[in-house]
Coordinates of C-alpha atoms in Angstrom, one line a residue:
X1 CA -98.9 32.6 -20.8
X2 CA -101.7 34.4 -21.7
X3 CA -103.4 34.7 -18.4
X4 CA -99.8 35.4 -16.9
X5 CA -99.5 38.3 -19.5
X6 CA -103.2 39.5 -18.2
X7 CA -102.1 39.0 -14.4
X8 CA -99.2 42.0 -15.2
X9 CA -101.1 43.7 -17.4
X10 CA -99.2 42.8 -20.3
X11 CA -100.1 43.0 -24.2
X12 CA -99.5 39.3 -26.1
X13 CA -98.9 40.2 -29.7
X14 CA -101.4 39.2 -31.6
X15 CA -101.2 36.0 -34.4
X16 CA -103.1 35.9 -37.6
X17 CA -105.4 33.3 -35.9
X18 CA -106.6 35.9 -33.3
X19 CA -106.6 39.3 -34.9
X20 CA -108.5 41.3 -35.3
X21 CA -110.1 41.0 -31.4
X22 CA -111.6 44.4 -31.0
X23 CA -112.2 47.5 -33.6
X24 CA -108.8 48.6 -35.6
X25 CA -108.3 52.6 -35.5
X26 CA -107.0 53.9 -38.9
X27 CA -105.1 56.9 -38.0
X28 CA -105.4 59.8 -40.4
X29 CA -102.2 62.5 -40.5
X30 CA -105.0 64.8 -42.2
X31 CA -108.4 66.8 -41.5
X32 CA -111.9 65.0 -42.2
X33 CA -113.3 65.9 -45.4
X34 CA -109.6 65.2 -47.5
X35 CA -108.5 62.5 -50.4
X36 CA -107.0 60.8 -47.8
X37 CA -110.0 60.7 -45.6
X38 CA -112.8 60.0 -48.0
X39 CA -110.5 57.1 -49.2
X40 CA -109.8 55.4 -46.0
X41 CA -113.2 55.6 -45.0
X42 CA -114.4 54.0 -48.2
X43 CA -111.4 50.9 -47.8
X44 CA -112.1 51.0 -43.7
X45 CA -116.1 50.2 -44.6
X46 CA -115.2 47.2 -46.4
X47 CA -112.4 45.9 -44.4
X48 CA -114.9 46.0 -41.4
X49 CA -117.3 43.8 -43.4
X50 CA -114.4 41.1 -44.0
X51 CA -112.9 41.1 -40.8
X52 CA -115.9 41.1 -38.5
X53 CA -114.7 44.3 -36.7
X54 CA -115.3 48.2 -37.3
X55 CA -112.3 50.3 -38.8
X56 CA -112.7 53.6 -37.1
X57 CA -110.3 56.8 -38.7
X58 CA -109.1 59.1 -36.3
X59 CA -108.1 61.9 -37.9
X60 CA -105.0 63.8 -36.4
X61 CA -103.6 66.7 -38.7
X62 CA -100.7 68.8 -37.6
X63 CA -96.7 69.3 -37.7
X64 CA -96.6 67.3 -40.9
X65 CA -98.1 64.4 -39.8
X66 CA -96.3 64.3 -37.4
X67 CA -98.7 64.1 -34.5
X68 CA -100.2 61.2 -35.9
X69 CA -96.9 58.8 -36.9
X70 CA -95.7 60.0 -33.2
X71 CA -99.4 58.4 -32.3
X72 CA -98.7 55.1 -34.0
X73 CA -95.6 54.7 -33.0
X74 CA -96.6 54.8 -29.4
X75 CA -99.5 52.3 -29.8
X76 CA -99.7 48.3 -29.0
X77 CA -97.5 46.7 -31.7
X78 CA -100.8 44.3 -32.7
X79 CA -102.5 45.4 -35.8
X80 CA -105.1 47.2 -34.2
X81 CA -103.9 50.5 -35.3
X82 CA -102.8 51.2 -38.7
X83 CA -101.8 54.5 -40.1
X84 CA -102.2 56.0 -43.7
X85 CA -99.2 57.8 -44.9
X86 CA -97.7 59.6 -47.8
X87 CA -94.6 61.1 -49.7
X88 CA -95.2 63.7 -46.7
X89 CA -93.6 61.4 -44.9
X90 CA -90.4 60.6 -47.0
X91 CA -89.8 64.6 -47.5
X92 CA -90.5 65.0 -43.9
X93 CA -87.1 63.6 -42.1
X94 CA -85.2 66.2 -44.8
X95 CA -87.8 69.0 -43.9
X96 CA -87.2 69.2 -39.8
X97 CA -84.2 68.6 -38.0
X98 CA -85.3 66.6 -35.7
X99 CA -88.4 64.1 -35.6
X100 CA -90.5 62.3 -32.6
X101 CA -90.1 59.1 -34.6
X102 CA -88.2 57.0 -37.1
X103 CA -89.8 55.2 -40.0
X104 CA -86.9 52.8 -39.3
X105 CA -87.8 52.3 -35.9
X106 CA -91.2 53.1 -35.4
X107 CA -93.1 51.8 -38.2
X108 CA -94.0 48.3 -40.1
X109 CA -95.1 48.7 -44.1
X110 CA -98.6 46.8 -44.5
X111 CA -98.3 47.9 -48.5
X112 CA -99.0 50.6 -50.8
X113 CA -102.4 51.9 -52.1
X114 CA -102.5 54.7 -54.3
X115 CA -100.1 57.3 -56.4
X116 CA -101.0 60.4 -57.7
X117 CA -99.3 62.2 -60.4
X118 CA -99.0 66.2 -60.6
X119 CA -99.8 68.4 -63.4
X120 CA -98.4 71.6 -64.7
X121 CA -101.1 74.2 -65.6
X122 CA -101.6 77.9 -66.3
X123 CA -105.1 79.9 -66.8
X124 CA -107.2 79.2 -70.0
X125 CA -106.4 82.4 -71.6
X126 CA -102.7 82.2 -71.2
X127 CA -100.7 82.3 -74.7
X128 CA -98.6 79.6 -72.9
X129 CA -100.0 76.2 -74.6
X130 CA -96.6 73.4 -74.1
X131 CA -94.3 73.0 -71.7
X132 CA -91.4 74.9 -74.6
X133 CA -93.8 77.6 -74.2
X134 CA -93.5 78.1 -70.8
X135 CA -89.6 77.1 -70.8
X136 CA -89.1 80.1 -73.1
X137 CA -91.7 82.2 -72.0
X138 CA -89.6 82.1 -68.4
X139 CA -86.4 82.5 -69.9
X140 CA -87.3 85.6 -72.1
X141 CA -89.1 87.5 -68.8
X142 CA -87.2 86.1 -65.9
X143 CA -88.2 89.0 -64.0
X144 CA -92.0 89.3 -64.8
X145 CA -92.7 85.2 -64.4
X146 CA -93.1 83.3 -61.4
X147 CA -94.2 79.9 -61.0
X148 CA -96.4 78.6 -58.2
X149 CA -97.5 75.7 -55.6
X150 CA -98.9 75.1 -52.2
X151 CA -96.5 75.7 -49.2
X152 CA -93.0 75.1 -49.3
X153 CA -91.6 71.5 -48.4
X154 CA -95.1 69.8 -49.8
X155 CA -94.7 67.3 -53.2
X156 CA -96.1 69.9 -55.7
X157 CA -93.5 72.9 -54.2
X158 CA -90.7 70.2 -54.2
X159 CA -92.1 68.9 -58.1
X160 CA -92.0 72.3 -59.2
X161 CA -88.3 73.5 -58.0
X162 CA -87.3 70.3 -60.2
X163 CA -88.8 71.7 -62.9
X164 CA -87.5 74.5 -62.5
X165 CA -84.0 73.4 -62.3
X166 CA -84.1 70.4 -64.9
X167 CA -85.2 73.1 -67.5
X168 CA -82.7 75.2 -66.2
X169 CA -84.6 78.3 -65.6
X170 CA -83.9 81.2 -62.9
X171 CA -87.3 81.8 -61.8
X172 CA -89.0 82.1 -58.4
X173 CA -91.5 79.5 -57.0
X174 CA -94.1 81.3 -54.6
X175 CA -95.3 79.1 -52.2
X176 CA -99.0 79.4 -51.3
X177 CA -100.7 78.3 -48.4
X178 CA -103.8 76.4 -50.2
X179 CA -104.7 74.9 -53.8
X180 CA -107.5 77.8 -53.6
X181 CA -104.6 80.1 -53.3
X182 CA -102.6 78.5 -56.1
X183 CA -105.8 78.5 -58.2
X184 CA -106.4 82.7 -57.8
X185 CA -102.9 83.3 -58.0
X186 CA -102.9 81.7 -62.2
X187 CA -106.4 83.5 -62.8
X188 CA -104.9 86.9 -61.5
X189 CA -101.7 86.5 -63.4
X190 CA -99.5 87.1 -60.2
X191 CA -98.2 83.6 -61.3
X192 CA -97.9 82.5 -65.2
X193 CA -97.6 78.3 -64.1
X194 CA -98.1 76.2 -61.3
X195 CA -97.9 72.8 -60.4
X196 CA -100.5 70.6 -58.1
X197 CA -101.3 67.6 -58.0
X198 CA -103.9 66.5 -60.5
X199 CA -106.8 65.7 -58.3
X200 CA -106.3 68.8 -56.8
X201 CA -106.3 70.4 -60.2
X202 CA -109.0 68.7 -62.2
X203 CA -111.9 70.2 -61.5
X204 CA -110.9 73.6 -62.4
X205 CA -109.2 71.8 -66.0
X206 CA -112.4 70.2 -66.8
X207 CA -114.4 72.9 -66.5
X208 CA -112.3 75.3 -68.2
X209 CA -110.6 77.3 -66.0
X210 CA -107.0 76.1 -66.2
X211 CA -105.2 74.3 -69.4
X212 CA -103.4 71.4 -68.4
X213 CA -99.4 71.3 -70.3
X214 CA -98.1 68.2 -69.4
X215 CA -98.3 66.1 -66.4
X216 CA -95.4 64.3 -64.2
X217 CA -95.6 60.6 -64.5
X218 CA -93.8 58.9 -67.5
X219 CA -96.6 57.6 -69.0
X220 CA -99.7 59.4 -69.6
X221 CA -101.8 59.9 -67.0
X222 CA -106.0 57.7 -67.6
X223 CA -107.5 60.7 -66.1
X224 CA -105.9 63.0 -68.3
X225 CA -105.1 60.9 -71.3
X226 CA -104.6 63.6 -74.1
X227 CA -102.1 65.4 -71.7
X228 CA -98.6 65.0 -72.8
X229 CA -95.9 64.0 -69.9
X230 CA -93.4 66.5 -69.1
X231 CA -90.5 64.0 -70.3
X232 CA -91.9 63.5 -73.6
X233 CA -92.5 67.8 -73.7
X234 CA -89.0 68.4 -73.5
X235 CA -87.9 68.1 -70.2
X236 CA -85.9 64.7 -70.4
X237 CA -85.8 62.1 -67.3
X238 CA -88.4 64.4 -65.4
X239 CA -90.5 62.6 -63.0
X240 CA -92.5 63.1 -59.9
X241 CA -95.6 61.3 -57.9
X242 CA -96.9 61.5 -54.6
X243 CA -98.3 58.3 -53.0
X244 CA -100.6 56.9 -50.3
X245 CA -99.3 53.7 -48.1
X246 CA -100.3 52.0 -44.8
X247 CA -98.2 51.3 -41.8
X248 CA -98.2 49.8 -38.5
X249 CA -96.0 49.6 -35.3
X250 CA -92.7 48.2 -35.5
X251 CA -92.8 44.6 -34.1
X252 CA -96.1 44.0 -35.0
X253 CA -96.0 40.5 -35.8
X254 CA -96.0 39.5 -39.8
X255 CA -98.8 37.2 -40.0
X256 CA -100.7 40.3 -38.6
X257 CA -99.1 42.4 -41.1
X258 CA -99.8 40.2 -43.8
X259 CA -103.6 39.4 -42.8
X260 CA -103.5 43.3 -43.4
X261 CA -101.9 43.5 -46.4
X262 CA -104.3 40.9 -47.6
X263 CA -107.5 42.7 -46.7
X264 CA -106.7 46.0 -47.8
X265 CA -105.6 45.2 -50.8
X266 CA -108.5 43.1 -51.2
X267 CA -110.8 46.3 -50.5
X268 CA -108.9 48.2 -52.7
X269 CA -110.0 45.7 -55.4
X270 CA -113.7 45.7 -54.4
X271 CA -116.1 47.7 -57.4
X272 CA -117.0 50.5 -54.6
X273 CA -113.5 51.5 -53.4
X274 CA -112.8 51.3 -57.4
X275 CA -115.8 53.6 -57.8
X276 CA -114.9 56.1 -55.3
X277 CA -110.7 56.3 -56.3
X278 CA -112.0 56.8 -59.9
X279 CA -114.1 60.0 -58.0
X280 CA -110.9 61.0 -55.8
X281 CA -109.0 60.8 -59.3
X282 CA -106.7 58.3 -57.1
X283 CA -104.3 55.4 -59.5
X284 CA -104.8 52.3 -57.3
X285 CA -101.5 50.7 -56.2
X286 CA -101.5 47.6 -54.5
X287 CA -98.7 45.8 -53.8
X288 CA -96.7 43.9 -50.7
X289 CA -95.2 45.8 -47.6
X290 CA -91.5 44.9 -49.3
X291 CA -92.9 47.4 -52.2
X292 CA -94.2 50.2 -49.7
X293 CA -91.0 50.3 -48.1
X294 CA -89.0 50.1 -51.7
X295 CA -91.2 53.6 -52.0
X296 CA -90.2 55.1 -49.1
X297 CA -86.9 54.2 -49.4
X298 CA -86.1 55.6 -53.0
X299 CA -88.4 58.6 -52.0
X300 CA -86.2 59.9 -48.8
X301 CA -82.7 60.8 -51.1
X302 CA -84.6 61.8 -54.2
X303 CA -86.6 64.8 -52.4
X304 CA -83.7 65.3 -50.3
X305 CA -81.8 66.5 -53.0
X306 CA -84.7 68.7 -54.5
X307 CA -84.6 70.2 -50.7
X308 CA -80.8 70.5 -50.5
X309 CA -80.4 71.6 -54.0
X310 CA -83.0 74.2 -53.8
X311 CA -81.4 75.5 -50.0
X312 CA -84.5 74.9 -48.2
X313 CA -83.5 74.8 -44.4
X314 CA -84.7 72.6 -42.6
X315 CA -86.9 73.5 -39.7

């Protein structure tokens, strides 16, 4: 069958006996240089070592991530190319009307790898100091305070119009194009709070710039431990994360996806990919594919109603 398949130029899906046969291409929805890519490179180095073949990223940013899930579902349905994705992904099908793909359709979960919680901030010298602060702070001077994130439709712009509504506050949200932007808008006062997502943020809290009020998660988050969580600040049942995950085509066979599963958890485990999440300020989160897709699945209605709620058309 094999050589029949090779005759008519035919792909025979691969089985967990002979995969991996040639390199495996990690494709990246995201510049070189990001979270995202520093991380995959890191697991990719150590999967390559276990499975006797290199992982090469392949980084193709643009229309959301788009380009690249358009890329994967396109490719050989054999394990040899894998895709990193994210809550992007989730917010995405509410965010454009129409898509080149279908996480449905197109795509296999190998298993989550990573969540990341946001934090709410403003500058050092702000009088603001809890999360009642700013609450009352915004309600006393609707017209003079405005909240802030990166561009609109991202996790942190969606996590902050949630705040804004759970604590019931008539406020704008001004969307910014980078974290850079974000950081200059708080340290010039044309916005009293933002939100972004605590890697993002943590350089400029440790060294003073910003004060942290509270974070997203529901428990406190290791890297900022003596933060207090938004829930516990006030704003009851509030909770956001973004995530990391990796996929492959739909019908890749599941002893490929699970010889997957297996080795990147496995790399996730490994002291040096520990090492350089505890760097990336990344929570490892390892799991099965049936738990990346649980993610994705509760992730698609709960930003969907941010988007609808907030009436952000879709594009």
């Amino acid at each position: 069958m094999a050589a029949f398949a090779a005759a008519v130029g035919l792909s025979v899906p691969a089985s967990a006996q002979d995969f991996p046969s040639r390199p495996v291409r990690m494709i990246m929805g995201f510049g070189p240089g990001g979270l995202a890519d520093i991380a995959g490179r890191a697991i990719g180095q150590v999967m390559s070592q276990s499975i006797g073949q290199p992982v090469v990223i392949e980084n193709m940013p643009g229309a959301g991530a788009s380009v690249a899930s358009l890329a994967l579902a396109r490719a050989q349905p054999d394990g040899h190319t894998i895709m990193w994705v994210s809550s992007q992904n989730a917010i995405a099908p509410s965010m454009f009307k129409s898509l080149p793909y279908d996480w449905s359709r197109d795509f296999a979960a190998i298993g989550p790898m990573a969540t990341f919680d946001f934090v709410l901030f403003v500058k050092k010298d702000s009088p603001l100091k809890t999360v009642k602060d700013v609450i009352e702070a915004a309600k006393a001077n609707p017209d003079k305070f405005n909240f802030g994130s990166i561009a609109v439709g991202t996790a942190q712009n969606l996590s902050m119009l949630k705040f804004v509504s759970m604590a019931g506050l008539s406020v704008p949200v001004v969307a910014h194009r980078t974290t850079g932007d974000v950081m200059t808008g708080v340290l010039s006062g044309t916005i009293q709070a933002a939100i972004e997502t605590i890697p993002g943020a943590i350089g400029q809290i440790k060294d003073g710039q910003m004060r942290a009020i509270a974070v997203s998660s529901t428990e406190r988050n290791p890297f900022l431990p003596d933060v207090p969580t938004i829930a516990e600040s006030g704003v009851a049942g509030y909770r956001t994360y973004s995530w990391n995950g990796m996929v492959a085509p739909a019908k890749t066979p599941q002893a490929v996806i699970q010889r997957l599963n297996k080795e990147i958890n496995a790399a996730i485990a490994t002291p040096e990919v520990q090492q350089r999440f505890r760097e990336l300020i990344m929570v490892p989160r390892t799991g099965t594919p049936a738990d990346l897709q649980k993610i994705y699945d509760e992730d698609v209605p709960f930003w969907r109603q941010i988007i609808t709620e907030a009436k952000i058309q879709p594009n």
